[in-house]
């Protein structure tokens, strides 16, 4: 199985277009140790020919252009794409807006949990994806689904499981109380398995907390790509960027006793990679102490174009 990181940044990307925080200013200025990143998405393939996207980011067009494996194949139909399936983990703008760039008559299958499919259904702009070309399939929670594109089986299964999280920002309902109207299945993690080799990994780009069921699921995994939005819960407030904590945004932080580094430390996971990294996160400085700390704890920080073979 081949896994390509198309985009490793959180919503807004790195640099974010309206942000002049320390990190964004440094990457914009081309300071050494700061690498631009596009918004959160992976491409996965068992054979290197047919690909599934895990989330469809607003930067999808740029990501496809930067990924030779996703270029239209030469010598066949003039209009074709190796993208045969798209799987969504939530309805956030950074994970669904790229669907609008897939409207050019591409045939693929769209998979998401029920609540996210209803969100797409109720936003008529997504009708640009002709249902004859793009069937939508609901992922049953906690059960593997075989990914099938227009030409057949991709040799991959995906199992979606609910993780602690929050409804998409544009759907928040303050009148609904603390949960803001969050429903079961609004945020899922995915376990992706190559049916031929049995190799498997987890992709959890949005997660508010590591509870017991999630820890049990991740125990002993070969590879986990996990929510790396913030280093500390209050970093956006401390930097004067926003009034929101990570918790309020539905994201666990990397550091601290309640953080993801601590929560995943003793689960026997062979390879741990942070993804969906917000532009405020100090680990984006390759030479900074926070990067050194996460690496010393056994983690990697994803970058665009990162390739992992399992
Ligand atoms: C998030 O990950 O919290 C969202 O992508 C935020 C947003 O929609 O801008
Ligand atoms: Mn996001
Ligand atoms: Zn910034």
XYZ file of N, CA and C in Angstrom, residues 17 33 74 102 109 111 118 130 170 184 199 212 220 265 280 307:
48
model
N -3.635 32.643 4.288
C -3.610 33.846 3.440
C -3.756 35.167 4.192
N 14.096 26.228 7.491
C 13.408 25.447 8.519
C 11.897 25.559 8.470
N -1.623 8.744 -19.674
C -1.403 9.037 -21.093
C -1.845 7.845 -21.941
N -13.562 18.429 -8.195
C -13.645 17.100 -8.829
C -14.904 17.002 -9.703
N -16.263 7.208 -6.571
C -17.252 6.920 -5.536
C -16.909 7.724 -4.300
N -17.383 8.325 -0.340
C -17.735 7.619 0.895
C -17.660 8.573 2.088
N -25.386 13.714 4.862
C -26.570 14.603 4.920
C -26.173 16.059 4.800
N -22.362 15.084 -10.423
C -23.480 14.366 -11.024
C -23.614 12.987 -10.363
N -19.362 25.679 10.293
C -20.503 26.367 9.660
C -21.839 25.743 10.061
N -23.427 12.048 16.552
C -22.578 10.854 16.450
C -22.201 10.666 14.973
N -1.796 -5.173 5.210
C -1.214 -4.013 5.898
C -2.307 -2.967 6.143
N -11.008 5.796 25.866
C -10.610 4.380 26.000
C -10.858 3.592 24.706
N -1.092 -1.117 19.225
C -0.358 -2.063 18.385
C -0.374 -1.757 16.892
N 1.452 7.291 23.944
C 2.841 6.895 24.241
C 2.995 5.401 24.499
N -0.301 28.002 13.507
C 0.197 28.540 14.790
C 1.119 27.564 15.516
N 5.847 10.254 1.517
C 5.323 8.976 1.020
C 5.659 7.873 2.012
